[in-house]
Short mmCIF file of C-alpha atoms in Angstrom, two decimals:
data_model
loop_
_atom_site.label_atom_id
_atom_site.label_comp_id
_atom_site.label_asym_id
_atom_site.label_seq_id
_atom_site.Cartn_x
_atom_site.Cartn_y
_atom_site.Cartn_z
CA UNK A 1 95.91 100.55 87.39
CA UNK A 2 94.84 98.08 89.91
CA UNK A 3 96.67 95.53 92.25
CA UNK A 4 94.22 93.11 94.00
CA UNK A 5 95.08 90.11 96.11
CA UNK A 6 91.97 87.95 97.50
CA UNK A 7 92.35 83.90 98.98
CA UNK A 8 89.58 83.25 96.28
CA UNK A 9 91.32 84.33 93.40
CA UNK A 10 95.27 84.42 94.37
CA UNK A 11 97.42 81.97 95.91
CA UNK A 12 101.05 83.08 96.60
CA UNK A 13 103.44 80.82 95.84
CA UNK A 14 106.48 81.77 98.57
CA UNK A 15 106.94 79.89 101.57
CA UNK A 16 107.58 82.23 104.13
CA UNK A 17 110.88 81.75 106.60
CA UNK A 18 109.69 84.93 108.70
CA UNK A 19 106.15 87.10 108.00
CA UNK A 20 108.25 90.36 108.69
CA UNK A 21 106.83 93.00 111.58
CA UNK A 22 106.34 96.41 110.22
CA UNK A 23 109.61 97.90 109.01
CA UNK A 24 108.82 100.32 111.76
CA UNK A 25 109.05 97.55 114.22
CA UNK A 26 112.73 96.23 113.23
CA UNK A 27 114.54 95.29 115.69
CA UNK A 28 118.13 95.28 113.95
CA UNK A 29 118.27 99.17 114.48
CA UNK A 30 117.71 99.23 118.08
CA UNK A 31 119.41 101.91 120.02
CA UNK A 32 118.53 104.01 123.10
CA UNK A 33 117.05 107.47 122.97
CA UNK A 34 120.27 110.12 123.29
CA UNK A 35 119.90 111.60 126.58
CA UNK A 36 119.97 114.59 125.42
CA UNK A 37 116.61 114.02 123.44
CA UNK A 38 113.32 115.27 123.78
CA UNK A 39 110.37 113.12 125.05
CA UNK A 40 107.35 114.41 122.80
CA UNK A 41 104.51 111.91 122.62
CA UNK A 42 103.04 108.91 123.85
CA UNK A 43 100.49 106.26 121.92
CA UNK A 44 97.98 103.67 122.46
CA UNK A 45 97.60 102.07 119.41
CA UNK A 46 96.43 98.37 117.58
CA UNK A 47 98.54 98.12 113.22
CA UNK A 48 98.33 95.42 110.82
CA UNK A 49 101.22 95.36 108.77
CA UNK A 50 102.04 93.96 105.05
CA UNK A 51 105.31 92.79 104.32
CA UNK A 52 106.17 93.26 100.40
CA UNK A 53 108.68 92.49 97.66
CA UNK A 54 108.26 95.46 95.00
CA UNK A 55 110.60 97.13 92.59
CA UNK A 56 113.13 99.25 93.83
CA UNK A 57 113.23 100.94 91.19
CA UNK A 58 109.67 102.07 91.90
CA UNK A 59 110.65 103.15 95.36
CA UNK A 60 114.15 104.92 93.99
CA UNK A 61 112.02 108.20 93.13
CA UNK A 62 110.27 108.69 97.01
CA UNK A 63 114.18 108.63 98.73
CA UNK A 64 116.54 111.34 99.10
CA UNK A 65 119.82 111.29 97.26
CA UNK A 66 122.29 108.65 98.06
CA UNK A 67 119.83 106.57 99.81
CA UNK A 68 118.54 103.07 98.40
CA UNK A 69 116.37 100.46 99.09
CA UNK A 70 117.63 96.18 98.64
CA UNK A 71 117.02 94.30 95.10
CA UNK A 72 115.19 91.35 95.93
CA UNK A 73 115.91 89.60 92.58
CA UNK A 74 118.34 87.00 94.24
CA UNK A 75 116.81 86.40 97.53
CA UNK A 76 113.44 85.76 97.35
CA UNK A 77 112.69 85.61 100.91
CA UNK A 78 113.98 89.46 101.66
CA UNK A 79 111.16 91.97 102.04
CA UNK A 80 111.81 95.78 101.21
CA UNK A 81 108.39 97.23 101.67
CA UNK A 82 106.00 97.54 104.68
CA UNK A 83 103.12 98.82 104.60
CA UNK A 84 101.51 99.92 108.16
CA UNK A 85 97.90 100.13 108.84
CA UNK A 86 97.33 102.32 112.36
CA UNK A 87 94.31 102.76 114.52
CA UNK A 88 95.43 104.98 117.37
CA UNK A 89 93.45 105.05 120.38
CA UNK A 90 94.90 107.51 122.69
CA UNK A 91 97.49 110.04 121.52
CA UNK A 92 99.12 112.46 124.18
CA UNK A 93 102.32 115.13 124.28
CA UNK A 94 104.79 115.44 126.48
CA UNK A 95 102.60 116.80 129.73
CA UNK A 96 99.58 114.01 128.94
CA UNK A 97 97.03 116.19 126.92
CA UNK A 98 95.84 114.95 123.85
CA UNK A 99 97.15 115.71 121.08
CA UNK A 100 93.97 117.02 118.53
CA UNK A 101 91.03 114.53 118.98
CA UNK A 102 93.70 112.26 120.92
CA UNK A 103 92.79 109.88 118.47
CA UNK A 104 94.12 108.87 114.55
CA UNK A 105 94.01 106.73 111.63
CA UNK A 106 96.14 106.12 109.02
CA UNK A 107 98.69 104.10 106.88
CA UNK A 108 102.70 104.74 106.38
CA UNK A 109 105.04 102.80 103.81
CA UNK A 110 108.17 102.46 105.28
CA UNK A 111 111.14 100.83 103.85
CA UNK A 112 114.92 99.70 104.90
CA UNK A 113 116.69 101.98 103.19
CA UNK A 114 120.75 102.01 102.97
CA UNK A 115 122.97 104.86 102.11
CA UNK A 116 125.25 104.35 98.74
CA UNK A 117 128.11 106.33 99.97
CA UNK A 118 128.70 105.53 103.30
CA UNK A 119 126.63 102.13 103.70
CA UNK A 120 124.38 103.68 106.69
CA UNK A 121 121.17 101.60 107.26
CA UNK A 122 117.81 102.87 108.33
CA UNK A 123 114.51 102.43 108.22
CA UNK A 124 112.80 105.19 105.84
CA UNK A 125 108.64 106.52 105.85
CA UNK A 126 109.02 106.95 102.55
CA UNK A 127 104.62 107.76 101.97
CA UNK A 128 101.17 107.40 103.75
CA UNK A 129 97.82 108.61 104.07
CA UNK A 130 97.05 110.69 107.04
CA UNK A 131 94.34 113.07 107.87
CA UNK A 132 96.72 115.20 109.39
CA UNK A 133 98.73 115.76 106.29
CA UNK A 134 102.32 115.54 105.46
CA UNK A 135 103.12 114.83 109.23
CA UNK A 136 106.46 115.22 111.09
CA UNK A 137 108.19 112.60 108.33
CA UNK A 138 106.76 115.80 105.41
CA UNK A 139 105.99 112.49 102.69
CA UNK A 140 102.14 111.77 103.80
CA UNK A 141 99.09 112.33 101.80
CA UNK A 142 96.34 114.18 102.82
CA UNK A 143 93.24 111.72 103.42
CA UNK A 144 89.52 112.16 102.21
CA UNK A 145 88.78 108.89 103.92
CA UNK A 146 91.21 107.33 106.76
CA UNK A 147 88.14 104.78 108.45
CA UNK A 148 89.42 101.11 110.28
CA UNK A 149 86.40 98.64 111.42
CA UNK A 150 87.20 95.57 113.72
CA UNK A 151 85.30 93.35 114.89
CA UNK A 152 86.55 90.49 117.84
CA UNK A 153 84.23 87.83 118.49
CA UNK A 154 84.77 85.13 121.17
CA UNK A 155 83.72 83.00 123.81
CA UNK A 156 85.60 82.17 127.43
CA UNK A 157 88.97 81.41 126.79
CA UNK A 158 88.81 80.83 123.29
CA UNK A 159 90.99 82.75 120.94
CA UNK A 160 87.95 83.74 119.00
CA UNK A 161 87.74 85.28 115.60
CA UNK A 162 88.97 88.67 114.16
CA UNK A 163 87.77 90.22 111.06
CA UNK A 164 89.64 93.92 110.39
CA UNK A 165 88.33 96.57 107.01
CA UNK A 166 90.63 98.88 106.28
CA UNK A 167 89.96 102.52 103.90
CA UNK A 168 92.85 104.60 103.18
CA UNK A 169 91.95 107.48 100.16
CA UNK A 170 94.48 110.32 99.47
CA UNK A 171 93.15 114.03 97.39
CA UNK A 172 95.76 112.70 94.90
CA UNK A 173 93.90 109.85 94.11
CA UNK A 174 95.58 107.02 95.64
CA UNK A 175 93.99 104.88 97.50
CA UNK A 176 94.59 101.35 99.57
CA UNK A 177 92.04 98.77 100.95
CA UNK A 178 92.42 95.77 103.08
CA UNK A 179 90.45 93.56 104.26
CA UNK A 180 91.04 90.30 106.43
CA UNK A 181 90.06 87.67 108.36
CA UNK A 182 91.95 85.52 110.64
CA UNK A 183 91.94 83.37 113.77
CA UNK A 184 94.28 85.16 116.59
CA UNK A 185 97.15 83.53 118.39
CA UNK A 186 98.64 84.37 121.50
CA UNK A 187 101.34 87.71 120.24
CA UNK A 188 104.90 88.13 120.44
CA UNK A 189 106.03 90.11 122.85
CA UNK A 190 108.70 92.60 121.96
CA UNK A 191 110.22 95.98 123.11
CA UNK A 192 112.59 97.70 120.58
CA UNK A 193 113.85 100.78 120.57
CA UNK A 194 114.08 102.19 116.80
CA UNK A 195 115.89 105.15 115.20
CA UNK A 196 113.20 106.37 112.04
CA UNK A 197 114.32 108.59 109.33
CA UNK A 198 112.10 110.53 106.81
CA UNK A 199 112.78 109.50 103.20
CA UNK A 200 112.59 113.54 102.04
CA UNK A 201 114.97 114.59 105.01
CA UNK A 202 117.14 111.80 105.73
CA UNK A 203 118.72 114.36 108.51
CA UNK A 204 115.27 114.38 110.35
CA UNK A 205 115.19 111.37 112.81
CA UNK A 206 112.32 110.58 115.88
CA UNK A 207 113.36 107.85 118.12
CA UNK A 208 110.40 105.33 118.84
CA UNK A 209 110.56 103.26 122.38
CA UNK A 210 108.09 100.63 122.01
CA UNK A 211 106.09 98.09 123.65
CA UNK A 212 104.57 95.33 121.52
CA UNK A 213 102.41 92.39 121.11
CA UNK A 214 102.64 90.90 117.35
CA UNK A 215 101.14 88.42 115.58
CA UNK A 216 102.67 86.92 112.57
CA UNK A 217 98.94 85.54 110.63
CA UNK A 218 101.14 84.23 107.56
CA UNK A 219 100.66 84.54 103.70
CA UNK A 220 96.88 83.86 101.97
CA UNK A 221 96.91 80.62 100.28
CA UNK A 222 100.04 78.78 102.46
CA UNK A 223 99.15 76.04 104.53
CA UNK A 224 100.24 77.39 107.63
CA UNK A 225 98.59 80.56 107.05
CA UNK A 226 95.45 81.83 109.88
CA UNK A 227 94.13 83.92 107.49
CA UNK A 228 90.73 82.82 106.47
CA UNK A 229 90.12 85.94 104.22
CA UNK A 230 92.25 88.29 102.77
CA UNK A 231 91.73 91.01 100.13
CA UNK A 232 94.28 94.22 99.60
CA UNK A 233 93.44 96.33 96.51
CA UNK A 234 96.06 99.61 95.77
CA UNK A 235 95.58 101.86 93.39
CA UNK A 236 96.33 105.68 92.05
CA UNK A 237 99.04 107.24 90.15
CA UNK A 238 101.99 106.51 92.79
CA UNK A 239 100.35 103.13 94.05
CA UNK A 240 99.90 101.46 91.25
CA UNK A 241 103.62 102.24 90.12
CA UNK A 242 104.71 100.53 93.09
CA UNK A 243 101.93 97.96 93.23
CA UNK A 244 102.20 96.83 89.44
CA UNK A 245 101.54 93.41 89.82
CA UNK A 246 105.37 92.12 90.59
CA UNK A 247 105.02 92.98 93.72
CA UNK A 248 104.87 89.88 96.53
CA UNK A 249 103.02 89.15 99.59
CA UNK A 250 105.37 88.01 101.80
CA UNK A 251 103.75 88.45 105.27
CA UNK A 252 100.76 89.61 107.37
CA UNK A 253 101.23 90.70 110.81
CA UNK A 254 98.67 91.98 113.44
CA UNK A 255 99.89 93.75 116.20
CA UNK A 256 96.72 94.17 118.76
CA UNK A 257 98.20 95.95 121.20
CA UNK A 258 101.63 98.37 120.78
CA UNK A 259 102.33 101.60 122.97
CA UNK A 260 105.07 104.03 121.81
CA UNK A 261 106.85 106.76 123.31
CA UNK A 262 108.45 108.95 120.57
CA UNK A 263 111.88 111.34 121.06
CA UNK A 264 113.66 114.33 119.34
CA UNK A 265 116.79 115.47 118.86
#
């Protein structure tokens, strides 16, 4: 099955209150790294992010026991999916060597996930494509294709033009594509410091300290939307059960420039 969103052929037909930063960017979790925790990697990196509305009930099957993710049915601006497109310059460990190539691509689906028993919140990678398989969250796919292209164009001081193409393939099948084009403003800057659990192992956590510059581009179609061209296809035997056509756009964020130091228990 295929989910396909394009400014020719879709208009969305939420107003947006807030185009939501990557789940992995909330800032309601923040907390300092225990002092007792391990500093084991530093990044370089530039994301685009899409916020969603999808059935939780298509998400239910990717979380550990216990743990769910919000209805949306009732409250149409609250977003429950993110989905995370990275281009990772530089990646180093712990003594500043790179860490393989020093250098990554790929694309995580995170979610705010709540615990049914004891009403703990966190903020879930739930899936993802990554040509380093499974990864430290054990949920990622293994990637025949991980590629990003973008291209900035400017002049002087002018904000110029940015036009991003996105590839993300899994072995399994599954497969996401975006494609945009926008006109940058100047980014939000922001520094949380975020708690991230894996959706298999809820007991694994990595603690992200992060420096940020977002940009919220808006929702294809709206009137206060910078996006001049937008098309996100998904598709595959877990994608298009999440992507089934119910799903909703609610936000697109760039985030151009983000460096994060990740800790350990």
């Amino acid at each position: 099955m295929l989910c396909k969103y394009s400014t020719q052929k879709t208009r969305i037909g939420y107003m947006t209150l807030f185009v939501a930063l990557a789940l992995l960017s909330l800032s309601s979790n923040a907390a300092q790294p225990d002092t007792a925790d391990t500093f084991q990697e530093w990044s370089a990196e530039t994301r685009t992010s899409l916020s969603f509305q999808v059935n939780a009930e298509a998400v239910k099957p990717l979380l550990a026991d216990g743990w769910v993710v919000p209805v949306v049915a009732e409250n149409p601006d609250r977003v429950n999916l993110t989905v995370t497109f990275m281009d990772r310059h530089i990646v180093l460990d712990a003594d500043g060597d790179a860490i393989g190539s020093g250098t990554s691509r790929y694309m995580v689906m995170s979610v705010q996930g709540r615990n049914h028993s004891d009403g703990q919140t966190s903020i879930l990678i739930i899936n993802g494509i990554s040509p380093e398989g499974a990864g430290a969250y054990e949920v990622y796919q293994t990637a025949q294709e991980a590629s990003a292209q973008r291209l900035v164009s400017g002049n002087g001081e002018q904000m110029g033009e940015v036009e991003e193409t996105w590839q993300m393939t899994a072995e399994s099948g599954d497969s996401i594509r975006l494609h945009l084009q926008y006109q940058p403003a100047v980014p939000v800057l922001r520094e949380p410091t975020l708690v991230i659990r894996s959706a298999k192992n809820t007991g694994y956590t990595r603690t992200y300290r992060i420096e940020q510059a977002s940009d919220a581009l808006g929702v294809p179609g709206e009137t206060d939307s910078r996006l001049q061209g937008f098309e996100f296809t998904a598709r595959g035997p877990l994608f298009s059960r999440i992507f089934d056509g119910t799903e909703v756009l609610q936000g697109v964020t760039s985030t151009p420039w983000y460096h994060r130091e990740i800790y350990v228990p």
